[in-house]
Amino acid sequence: MSSVASTYKIILWSKKNLFSSWINTLITILTIYFIYEVSFFFLDWAVFKADFLTNFRGERIIDRTFCSKNIEPGSYGACWTIIHVRFYQFMYGFYPAAEVWRVNLVLFLLPFALVAIFFDKIPFRKYFLYFTLVFPFIAFYLLYGGPSLTTVGTNKWGGLLVTLFLGVTGIALAFPLSIALALGRKSNMPVISLLCVIFIEFIRGVPLITLLFTANFMLPLFLPEGASPDNLLRALVAVTLFQSAYMAEAIRGGLQAIPKGQIEAARSMGLTYWQSTRKIVLPQALRISIPPIVNTSIGLFKDTSLVLIIGLFDLLGIGRAALADMSWTKLYYEVYVFVAIVFFIFCFAMSRYSLYLEKKLRTDNN
Amino acid sequence: MSEKVITLDKVNKWYDDFHVLKDIDLEVIKGQKIVICGPSGSGKSTMIRCINRLEAHQKGTIVVHGTELTSDLKNIDIIRREVGMVFQQFNLFPHLSVLDNISLAPIWVKKMSKKEAEEVAMVYLEKVKIPEQALKFPGQLSGGQQQRVAIARSLAMNPQIMLFDEPTSALDPEMIKEVLDVMTQLAEEGMTMLVVTHEMGFAKTVADQMIFMDEGKIVEQASPQEFFTSPKSDRTKLFLSQILNH
C-alpha cells in the first residue's frame, strides 16, 4: 500500500512543482530534453563509444594512433588508454615503484587520522585523536624516508600524492595559524591587531599564483646562502599562508557570533582570557565556522593545481606532462575530464560533509 | 562586627561623553543585602558591573575585600574569585552540560580535581533544587531552571559577595518565584548581596538597604521601611508610584 501512496505523492509533487502552468510544463520538458541530450552525449563519448584498452578492431592500444577516433573517420569516443598508461604517475608522480607501498600505507591511514576530526560521536574518539596527532610524523617518515627507509626526495613526488599533500597539510597547518590570526585581529592590543589585519588583508588581496611565485623566488633570499628549500616546501608555505588568511576570516565570523555575555560570565568567575577563550569562546565559535572553513578548504584544494606554474607535478601537472608525450598527445578531453573527475570526487565529498554539518548544527542547537 | 566588604568612593564613569556614574559613594557591610532600583539608564547595572570590573571606572576608588580595583590584572582576578555574578540573560555556556557549566570554574580557577568539582556542583544543584537536570544542556531547560543553574554556577566558586543584575527580568512571570525563592534562601544564609531588581516584593522582605538611582547618581539610600513608606526625594516617589501601581 505504501508504494502506491508514495507513487501518488510523487505524482502530486510533480503536478504542483513541474506542471503547474503551461510555461512551467514547457520549461520542465525543455530542461529534461537538455539534460537527456547532454548526459547521453557524455555517456556515449565516455563509455559506449569509448576505447579502454583496445580499439574498435580489438587491437591493444599502444599509442594514440591506435585510438578508434584516430583510425575511423566520424568516430569520436574517448580513448582512456592514456589514463591507464599514466595511471601510476597520476597517483604517485615519479615515486619509485619499489617504495610505493609507503604512499599506499599513508593513503590507507589517512581516513583513520581524519575520522575523529570529522565526526564527534564515534567510539574510542580519544584514541583516534591521539592517532591524528602522531599521524603527520608517521606520514612524513613514510613518504620522505628516514632511519631504515630510503629517502625519496620531494622532486619525485607527484600526481594525486602532491595534490593531497598540499591540500591536507596546507589546511592542517593553516588551522592553528588562522585561529591565532582571528584572535589577534580581535585583540585589544593595537599592534597585534594591526599586524593581523595587515597580514590577512594582504594575503586576501593577492592571487595565490603571486604568492606561489613569491615563495618560489623570494624564500631562498631569506634563508642562509646555499640552503635551498625544496620546491614542494615553498609551495606548502605559500598555500598555508593563503589558506590561513581565509580561514581566519571564517573563524572571525564565528567569534563575532558569540554573545558578549558568554565572555563576561566566564571572566566574572575568574577564568583568565586564555581559559575563557579555550573553554568557552573557541569551542562555540569553531562550531559555527566549520561550514565556511570547509568552503574555503574546497577552494584551496582546487587551487593547489596552480603549483604546476612553479614546476611541481600535481594531478593537473602530470596530466599536462602526459599530453606533452608525443605518442599520446592531443588527448586533451580524456586527460582533463579525468583530472576534473578526481578533483570533483574530493570536493563533492567535502561539500556533502559541510551540508551534513550544517544540518547537525541546526539540530544540536534546538 | 560591621566589616566593610565593598567601598565605593567618588566613583565616576563615562562612556565617551556620556557620564554614566557620578560620584558614587557606597559602603557594603558583610552580610548586608542591598537592593538597587531605578529607571533604565540610571547606571545601576553599570555600578554593580564595576564592582567585579566587567566595566572599568575612570575616577574614584573601589575596594573589595581590602583589594583595590585597578587595571592590575592580578587584583581583578582575586576579586572575581570572591565576587559571584548572576546576569539577566543567564549566560550559561550552551555547549556544556549543566554539570560542566558549574564545575568549569572550580576546575580551572580553583584547580580542583574533576571529581571533586562535580561533587561541589551537585551540592549547589541540590541547593537550587534541580539536581536531576545535571546532565542536560542549558537549551533543554526552562528560563527559571537556567537562572537557577547560573546561581549554582556562581555559588560553586564559594564567593563572599553575590551580584545580581536584574536576575528575573528575562523570565516568564510564572518562573520568577522559583528564582526569587533561591535568592531569599541565600539571603537567609547570610550571603552579602547586591541586587538590581524591580521585584519590590522581594525587596521588602529581603533587603536591609534600598538604593534608588537616577541619572548616574544615588538619589536615595534608606532602609526598606523608610524607603517604601516615606521616601524623601520626589524622584523616588514618582518612580515608586509608577512601579507599584501598574
XYZ file of C-alpha atoms in Angstrom:
612
model
C 0.000 0.000 0.000
C 2.780 2.379 0.904
C 4.350 2.151 -2.548
C 1.044 3.181 -4.086
C 0.869 6.045 -1.644
C 4.403 7.164 -2.449
C 3.787 6.972 -6.221
C 0.733 9.083 -5.672
C 2.811 11.524 -3.640
C 5.359 11.802 -6.472
C 2.589 12.500 -8.984
C 1.112 15.144 -6.720
C 4.505 16.698 -6.168
C 5.300 16.835 -9.908
C 1.919 18.289 -10.678
C 2.467 21.021 -8.154
C 6.117 21.759 -8.900
C 6.762 20.762 -12.516
C 3.484 21.105 -14.402
C 1.561 23.808 -12.563
C 1.146 26.002 -15.674
C 1.828 25.671 -19.404
C 5.016 27.737 -19.133
C 6.202 25.624 -16.195
C 5.433 22.487 -18.215
C 7.355 23.859 -21.194
C 10.403 24.650 -19.064
C 10.231 21.212 -17.462
C 10.127 19.452 -20.814
C 12.915 21.559 -22.314
C 15.097 21.000 -19.272
C 14.536 17.259 -19.285
C 15.357 17.186 -23.006
C 18.535 19.210 -22.419
C 19.696 17.009 -19.533
C 18.950 13.929 -21.625
C 20.932 15.196 -24.634
C 23.947 16.310 -22.628
C 24.175 13.229 -20.471
C 23.545 10.936 -23.424
C 26.262 12.653 -25.409
C 28.657 12.447 -22.483
C 27.936 8.776 -21.743
C 28.255 7.992 -25.429
C 31.638 9.656 -25.529
C 32.904 8.456 -22.170
C 31.515 4.912 -22.105
C 29.579 3.479 -25.061
C 31.790 4.697 -27.905
C 34.983 4.829 -25.867
C 38.172 2.791 -26.112
C 39.527 1.405 -22.899
C 42.441 -0.915 -23.541
C 41.560 -1.973 -27.095
C 40.197 -0.149 -30.144
C 37.133 -0.998 -32.240
C 39.098 -3.605 -34.151
C 40.094 -5.305 -30.906
C 43.755 -4.305 -31.134
C 45.652 -3.327 -27.999
C 46.210 0.411 -27.985
C 49.916 1.204 -27.647
C 49.871 4.837 -28.711
C 47.455 7.488 -29.892
C 47.457 6.258 -33.482
C 45.609 3.135 -32.322
C 42.690 5.070 -30.822
C 39.464 4.389 -32.736
C 38.826 8.084 -33.247
C 42.197 8.406 -34.983
C 41.512 5.498 -37.333
C 37.809 5.567 -38.060
C 36.506 8.790 -39.624
C 33.479 10.096 -37.733
C 34.325 8.149 -34.600
C 34.586 10.333 -31.537
C 34.694 8.103 -28.427
C 37.168 8.765 -25.673
C 40.473 6.921 -25.661
C 41.034 6.153 -21.988
C 44.206 4.159 -22.522
C 46.275 7.274 -21.850
C 44.925 7.312 -18.299
C 45.656 3.618 -17.907
C 49.211 4.020 -19.195
C 49.876 7.027 -16.997
C 47.816 5.910 -14.010
C 50.812 5.315 -11.787
C 52.059 8.835 -12.466
C 48.622 10.316 -11.906
C 48.610 8.768 -8.463
C 52.239 8.938 -7.324
C 54.243 11.036 -9.794
C 57.768 9.685 -10.125
C 57.810 7.913 -6.791
C 59.966 4.777 -7.086
C 57.788 1.735 -7.670
C 59.681 -0.317 -5.102
C 58.762 2.187 -2.383
C 55.224 2.952 -3.440
C 53.753 0.789 -0.657
C 54.737 3.639 1.647
C 52.429 6.046 -0.164
C 49.655 3.473 -0.189
C 50.066 2.919 3.538
C 49.793 6.676 4.170
C 46.676 6.912 1.984
C 45.227 3.942 3.862
C 45.931 5.525 7.265
C 44.695 8.999 6.273
C 40.976 8.269 6.855
C 41.783 6.974 10.352
C 43.570 10.232 11.100
C 40.671 12.328 9.824
C 37.673 10.467 11.199
C 37.955 11.876 14.721
C 38.083 15.411 13.339
C 35.078 14.968 11.083
C 32.773 13.048 13.405
C 32.428 13.739 17.107
C 30.343 10.767 18.115
C 32.477 7.810 17.136
C 33.528 5.144 19.646
C 37.092 5.463 21.010
C 37.322 9.003 19.633
C 40.040 9.886 22.137
C 42.376 7.239 20.748
C 41.627 8.289 17.186
C 42.554 11.833 18.177
C 45.892 10.653 19.562
C 46.451 8.982 16.222
C 45.533 12.212 14.436
C 48.253 13.978 16.408
C 51.011 11.494 15.558
C 49.857 10.872 12.002
C 51.764 13.812 10.410
C 55.040 12.407 11.756
C 54.240 8.880 10.611
C 53.187 10.200 7.211
C 56.294 12.311 6.785
C 58.552 9.445 7.824
C 56.859 7.069 5.404
C 56.680 9.459 2.473
C 60.058 11.101 2.769
C 62.033 8.361 4.469
C 64.393 8.363 7.421
C 66.008 5.712 9.596
C 65.754 2.323 7.823
C 63.680 3.776 4.958
C 65.358 5.111 1.812
C 64.872 8.822 1.216
C 62.508 9.729 -1.585
C 63.083 13.400 -2.411
C 60.006 15.528 -2.928
C 61.108 16.164 -6.509
C 59.987 12.585 -7.128
C 56.530 13.165 -5.619
C 53.695 13.940 -7.964
C 50.136 13.454 -9.066
C 47.370 12.935 -6.529
C 50.026 12.488 -3.845
C 51.172 16.097 -4.269
C 47.616 17.396 -4.591
C 46.568 15.636 -1.373
C 49.788 16.521 0.406
C 49.420 20.223 -0.333
C 45.680 20.226 0.319
C 45.652 18.260 3.573
C 48.890 19.646 5.021
C 48.097 23.180 3.933
C 44.669 23.054 5.572
C 46.001 21.350 8.705
C 48.830 23.852 9.182
C 46.617 26.808 8.329
C 44.079 25.856 11.005
C 46.067 26.782 14.150
C 47.587 29.762 12.358
C 44.149 31.026 11.388
C 42.857 30.735 14.970
C 45.790 32.843 16.120
C 45.116 35.381 13.359
C 41.402 35.582 14.100
C 42.001 36.055 17.836
C 44.792 38.507 17.074
C 42.568 40.542 14.823
C 40.054 40.917 17.663
C 42.750 41.578 20.251
C 42.676 44.688 22.430
C 46.365 45.213 21.783
C 46.511 47.572 18.806
C 49.894 46.428 17.494
C 48.896 42.765 17.382
C 45.517 43.522 15.882
C 47.070 45.794 13.248
C 49.654 43.172 12.286
C 46.937 40.543 11.880
C 44.755 42.867 9.822
C 47.671 43.746 7.537
C 48.613 40.097 7.083
C 45.055 38.925 6.390
C 44.189 41.762 4.051
C 47.478 41.495 2.189
C 47.092 37.762 1.597
C 43.442 38.122 0.637
C 44.266 40.948 -1.709
C 46.796 38.945 -3.700
C 46.143 35.980 -6.021
C 47.535 32.635 -4.872
C 49.631 32.462 -8.002
C 51.513 35.594 -6.952
C 52.183 34.064 -3.564
C 53.464 30.906 -5.198
C 55.874 32.898 -7.352
C 56.916 34.953 -4.358
C 57.523 31.877 -2.243
C 59.408 30.233 -5.060
C 61.741 33.123 -5.800
C 61.906 35.028 -2.549
C 62.037 32.348 0.127
C 65.664 31.466 -0.778
C 66.604 35.116 -0.260
C 65.555 34.998 3.388
C 67.499 31.838 4.089
C 71.245 31.418 4.579
C 73.185 31.193 1.367
C 73.431 27.726 -0.100
C 70.328 26.462 1.730
C 67.767 25.922 -0.964
C 64.453 24.816 0.476
C 62.774 22.299 -1.660
C 60.159 23.309 -4.170
C 57.307 21.460 -2.540
C 58.075 23.126 0.783
C 57.998 26.540 -0.891
C 54.606 25.789 -2.368
C 53.407 24.494 1.008
C 54.419 27.748 2.715
C 52.502 29.781 0.132
C 49.434 27.559 0.268
C 49.386 27.555 4.084
C 49.661 31.334 4.388
C 46.990 31.777 1.743
C 44.589 29.386 3.416
C 45.219 30.752 6.910
C 44.046 34.225 5.898
C 40.756 32.922 4.505
C 40.179 30.561 7.415
C 40.933 33.384 9.847
C 38.095 35.391 8.360
C 35.749 32.414 8.648
C 36.700 31.971 12.297
C 36.375 35.687 12.964
C 32.781 35.393 11.786
C 32.271 32.640 14.364
C 33.902 34.709 17.095
C 31.585 37.607 16.365
C 28.560 35.376 16.756
C 29.421 34.600 20.399
C 27.365 36.873 22.673
C 29.406 39.189 24.876
C 27.639 37.734 27.921
C 29.430 34.416 27.421
C 32.808 36.054 27.895
C 31.524 38.193 30.778
C 30.171 35.136 32.572
C 33.468 33.313 32.126
C 35.549 36.284 33.235
C 33.294 37.028 36.199
C 34.015 33.542 37.549
C 37.729 34.294 37.489
C 38.692 32.469 34.299
C 41.623 34.140 32.580
C 41.484 35.404 28.992
C 43.134 32.235 27.714
C 40.955 29.936 29.782
C 37.745 31.584 28.657
C 38.970 31.648 25.053
C 39.871 27.968 25.111
C 36.937 26.592 27.077
C 34.095 28.943 26.168
C 34.731 31.080 23.101
C 36.608 28.832 20.689
C 34.522 25.661 21.073
C 31.416 27.651 20.215
C 32.991 29.836 17.538
C 34.651 26.951 15.719
C 31.414 25.001 15.568
C 29.752 27.906 13.838
C 32.662 28.445 11.474
C 33.096 24.851 10.294
C 30.873 25.224 7.207
C 32.712 28.343 5.918
C 36.031 26.699 6.799
C 35.089 23.691 4.676
C 34.083 26.043 1.868
C 37.436 27.784 1.812
C 39.114 24.380 2.064
C 37.355 23.210 -1.084
C 38.630 26.338 -2.805
C 42.152 25.710 -1.624
C 42.095 22.064 -2.639
C 41.347 23.071 -6.203
C 43.797 25.959 -6.129
C 46.661 23.581 -5.344
C 46.635 22.805 -9.074
C 48.277 26.206 -9.596
C 51.568 24.770 -8.345
C 52.246 23.479 -11.837
C 53.241 27.093 -12.570
C 56.296 26.701 -10.350
C 57.217 23.357 -11.845
C 55.568 20.907 -9.488
C 53.695 17.944 -10.903
C 50.389 17.751 -9.119
C 47.459 15.881 -10.624
C 46.977 18.518 -13.305
C 50.722 18.879 -13.863
C 51.005 15.134 -14.530
C 48.109 15.452 -16.954
C 49.918 18.200 -18.836
C 53.077 16.103 -18.865
C 51.119 13.161 -20.285
C 49.814 15.362 -23.072
C 53.326 16.504 -23.885
C 54.298 12.905 -24.645
C 54.433 12.678 -28.456
C 52.913 9.205 -28.590
C 49.861 10.290 -26.558
C 49.489 13.919 -27.425
C 46.223 15.680 -28.239
C 44.047 13.510 -25.973
C 43.041 16.678 -24.114
C 39.481 15.730 -23.277
C 40.403 12.394 -21.727
C 43.108 13.902 -19.528
C 41.201 16.963 -18.377
C 37.963 15.078 -17.792
C 39.837 12.514 -15.723
C 41.565 15.217 -13.664
C 38.244 17.006 -13.241
C 36.542 13.827 -12.036
C 39.241 13.183 -9.436
C 39.002 16.753 -8.147
C 35.225 16.523 -8.190
C 35.195 13.386 -6.037
C 37.170 15.084 -3.278
C 35.423 18.439 -3.459
C 31.978 16.881 -3.635
C 32.762 14.780 -0.568
C 33.837 17.900 1.302
C 30.753 19.783 0.229
C 28.441 16.939 1.331
C 30.264 16.867 4.637
C 29.688 20.593 5.045
C 25.956 20.127 4.385
C 25.820 17.284 6.904
C 27.448 19.562 9.474
C 25.081 22.423 8.836
C 22.151 20.101 9.385
C 23.734 18.683 12.514
C 24.493 22.118 13.952
C 20.915 23.159 13.348
C 19.515 20.155 15.234
C 22.124 20.398 18.016
C 21.091 23.936 18.775
C 17.454 23.055 19.260
C 31.078 43.070 63.545
C 30.499 45.654 60.863
C 33.194 44.579 58.459
C 33.192 46.633 55.270
C 33.429 44.350 52.247
C 32.844 46.833 49.454
C 33.697 50.519 49.436
C 32.997 52.838 46.530
C 34.479 56.288 46.921
C 33.574 59.056 44.464
C 33.362 56.611 41.556
C 32.896 58.166 38.123
C 32.495 56.536 34.765
C 31.990 57.827 31.246
C 31.038 56.142 28.018
C 32.768 58.576 25.675
C 30.920 61.817 26.501
C 28.105 60.188 28.419
C 28.570 60.460 32.167
C 27.076 57.173 33.494
C 28.213 57.213 37.093
C 28.558 60.456 39.014
C 30.433 60.485 42.319
C 29.031 57.228 43.599
C 29.722 56.568 47.289
C 28.662 53.246 48.736
C 29.633 51.061 51.647
C 28.558 47.469 51.931
C 28.902 45.624 55.214
C 29.389 41.877 55.364
C 26.074 40.071 55.226
C 24.175 43.109 54.009
C 21.529 42.768 51.333
C 21.195 45.807 49.170
C 18.519 46.195 46.540
C 19.174 48.758 43.834
C 16.366 50.125 41.726
C 15.822 52.980 39.361
C 14.721 53.737 35.824
C 16.580 52.179 32.918
C 19.746 54.010 32.002
C 20.205 55.226 35.571
C 23.557 53.414 35.890
C 22.516 50.685 38.354
C 23.792 47.790 36.239
C 26.930 49.700 35.365
C 27.606 50.287 39.045
C 27.488 46.633 40.036
C 29.408 45.651 36.902
C 32.185 47.967 38.078
C 32.450 46.004 41.315
C 33.896 42.970 39.518
C 35.455 45.091 36.789
C 33.341 43.933 33.884
C 33.332 47.677 33.393
C 36.266 49.904 34.304
C 35.630 53.119 36.216
C 37.708 56.154 35.359
C 37.752 58.141 38.591
C 37.444 57.321 42.273
C 38.286 54.111 44.103
C 36.595 50.766 44.503
C 37.865 48.480 47.249
C 36.539 44.959 47.510
C 37.637 42.815 50.435
C 40.620 45.053 51.022
C 41.806 44.845 47.435
C 41.622 47.938 45.298
C 40.357 47.515 41.754
C 42.818 48.981 39.313
C 43.867 47.867 35.871
C 46.178 45.394 37.656
C 45.029 42.045 36.292
C 46.118 40.151 39.370
C 43.861 42.174 41.651
C 40.985 41.785 39.225
C 41.379 38.005 39.260
C 41.498 37.929 43.059
C 38.301 39.967 43.298
C 36.464 37.980 40.659
C 37.062 34.842 42.672
C 35.442 36.481 45.694
C 32.527 38.025 43.840
C 29.893 35.962 42.061
C 27.626 37.437 39.441
C 24.254 36.451 38.029
C 23.135 38.026 34.770
C 19.799 38.943 33.282
C 20.396 36.647 30.295
C 21.725 33.743 32.462
C 24.773 33.444 30.154
C 25.067 29.699 30.625
C 27.523 28.033 28.269
C 25.308 26.290 25.703
C 27.961 23.796 24.597
C 28.462 22.415 28.101
C 26.160 20.291 30.237
C 24.718 21.785 33.407
C 27.278 19.866 35.447
C 30.164 21.070 33.267
C 28.851 24.638 33.411
C 29.082 24.571 37.188
C 32.298 22.592 37.608
C 34.240 24.549 34.971
C 35.474 27.387 37.164
C 36.236 25.207 40.220
C 38.387 23.010 37.959
C 40.192 25.762 36.069
C 40.337 28.566 38.607
C 40.460 26.674 41.901
C 42.375 23.748 40.387
C 40.042 21.181 41.898
C 40.037 17.666 40.520
C 37.203 16.908 38.130
C 35.594 14.529 40.615
C 35.798 16.989 43.489
C 34.417 19.815 41.345
C 31.492 17.699 40.196
C 30.673 16.852 43.797
C 30.676 20.554 44.604
C 28.494 21.178 41.564
C 25.970 18.585 42.746
C 25.833 20.187 46.201
C 24.822 23.508 44.660
C 22.425 21.907 42.195
C 20.679 20.370 45.222
C 20.625 23.788 46.790
C 18.826 25.310 43.787
C 16.609 22.196 43.735
C 17.355 20.810 40.265
C 19.914 18.018 40.792
C 18.030 15.869 38.267
C 18.974 18.281 35.463
C 22.733 17.802 35.913
C 23.374 16.026 32.630
C 21.114 18.152 30.460
C 22.241 21.051 28.311
C 21.125 24.628 29.040
C 18.966 24.706 25.899
C 16.821 21.904 27.323
C 15.896 23.823 30.481
C 13.252 26.446 31.168
C 14.331 30.018 31.830
C 13.793 29.674 35.569
C 15.836 26.483 35.682
C 18.597 28.108 33.646
C 18.800 31.044 36.014
C 18.969 28.673 38.986
C 21.836 26.827 37.289
C 23.523 30.197 36.778
C 23.155 30.910 40.507
C 24.565 27.489 41.366
C 27.437 28.127 38.966
C 28.360 31.331 40.785
C 27.978 29.746 44.213
C 30.272 26.870 43.273
C 33.193 29.294 43.436
C 32.218 29.908 47.066
C 32.068 33.699 46.668
C 31.852 36.109 49.612
C 29.650 38.530 47.699
C 26.940 37.939 45.107
C 25.926 40.483 42.487
C 22.566 40.053 40.759
C 21.954 42.088 37.607
C 18.181 42.006 37.007
C 18.067 38.238 37.520
C 14.340 37.890 36.842
C 13.815 40.443 34.063
C 14.197 37.913 31.252
C 11.876 35.344 32.842
C 8.263 34.492 32.216
C 6.137 35.590 35.203
C 5.453 32.046 36.439
C 9.181 31.360 36.762
C 10.118 34.440 38.719
C 9.131 32.961 42.059
C 11.376 29.903 41.840
C 14.385 32.145 41.254
C 13.451 34.621 43.973
C 12.946 31.733 46.414
C 16.506 30.596 45.828
C 17.748 34.147 46.327
C 15.733 34.549 49.533
C 17.182 31.328 50.883
C 20.664 32.583 50.032
C 19.948 35.823 51.865
C 18.788 33.916 54.936
C 22.085 32.061 54.972
C 23.874 35.389 55.378
C 25.302 35.980 51.912
C 26.315 39.560 51.120
C 24.118 40.511 48.184
C 23.755 43.424 45.788
C 20.632 43.003 43.728
C 19.484 45.166 40.857
C 15.793 44.362 40.510
C 12.308 45.762 40.139
C 10.779 42.993 42.261
C 9.606 45.218 45.104
C 8.004 42.333 46.994
C 11.377 40.650 47.165
C 12.999 43.928 48.168
C 10.561 44.442 51.049
C 11.174 41.014 52.556
C 14.884 40.577 51.908
C 16.641 43.936 51.648
C 18.134 45.717 54.581
C 19.110 48.710 52.451
C 17.338 50.187 49.441
C 19.125 52.320 46.895
C 17.378 54.414 44.291
C 19.498 55.578 41.375
C 18.726 58.107 38.681
C 20.897 59.724 36.024
C 24.068 58.134 37.345
C 23.596 59.238 40.927
C 22.452 57.576 44.106
C 19.371 59.665 44.812
C 18.192 57.916 47.925
C 19.524 55.264 50.271
C 17.361 54.077 53.134
C 16.002 51.076 54.972
C 13.112 49.410 53.120
C 10.654 50.574 55.756
C 11.587 54.202 55.251
C 12.070 53.820 51.516
C 8.633 52.456 50.794
C 6.627 54.440 53.339
C 8.276 57.842 53.397
C 10.695 58.404 50.529
C 12.380 61.764 50.732
C 13.043 62.677 47.131
C 10.273 63.496 44.669
C 12.014 61.455 42.013
C 11.812 58.352 44.216
C 8.144 58.997 44.973
C 7.355 59.246 41.290
C 9.297 56.097 40.474
C 7.635 54.138 43.281
C 4.173 55.282 42.290
C 4.839 54.140 38.726
C 6.283 50.796 39.636
C 3.862 49.895 42.449
C 0.634 50.948 40.776
C 0.968 49.471 37.340
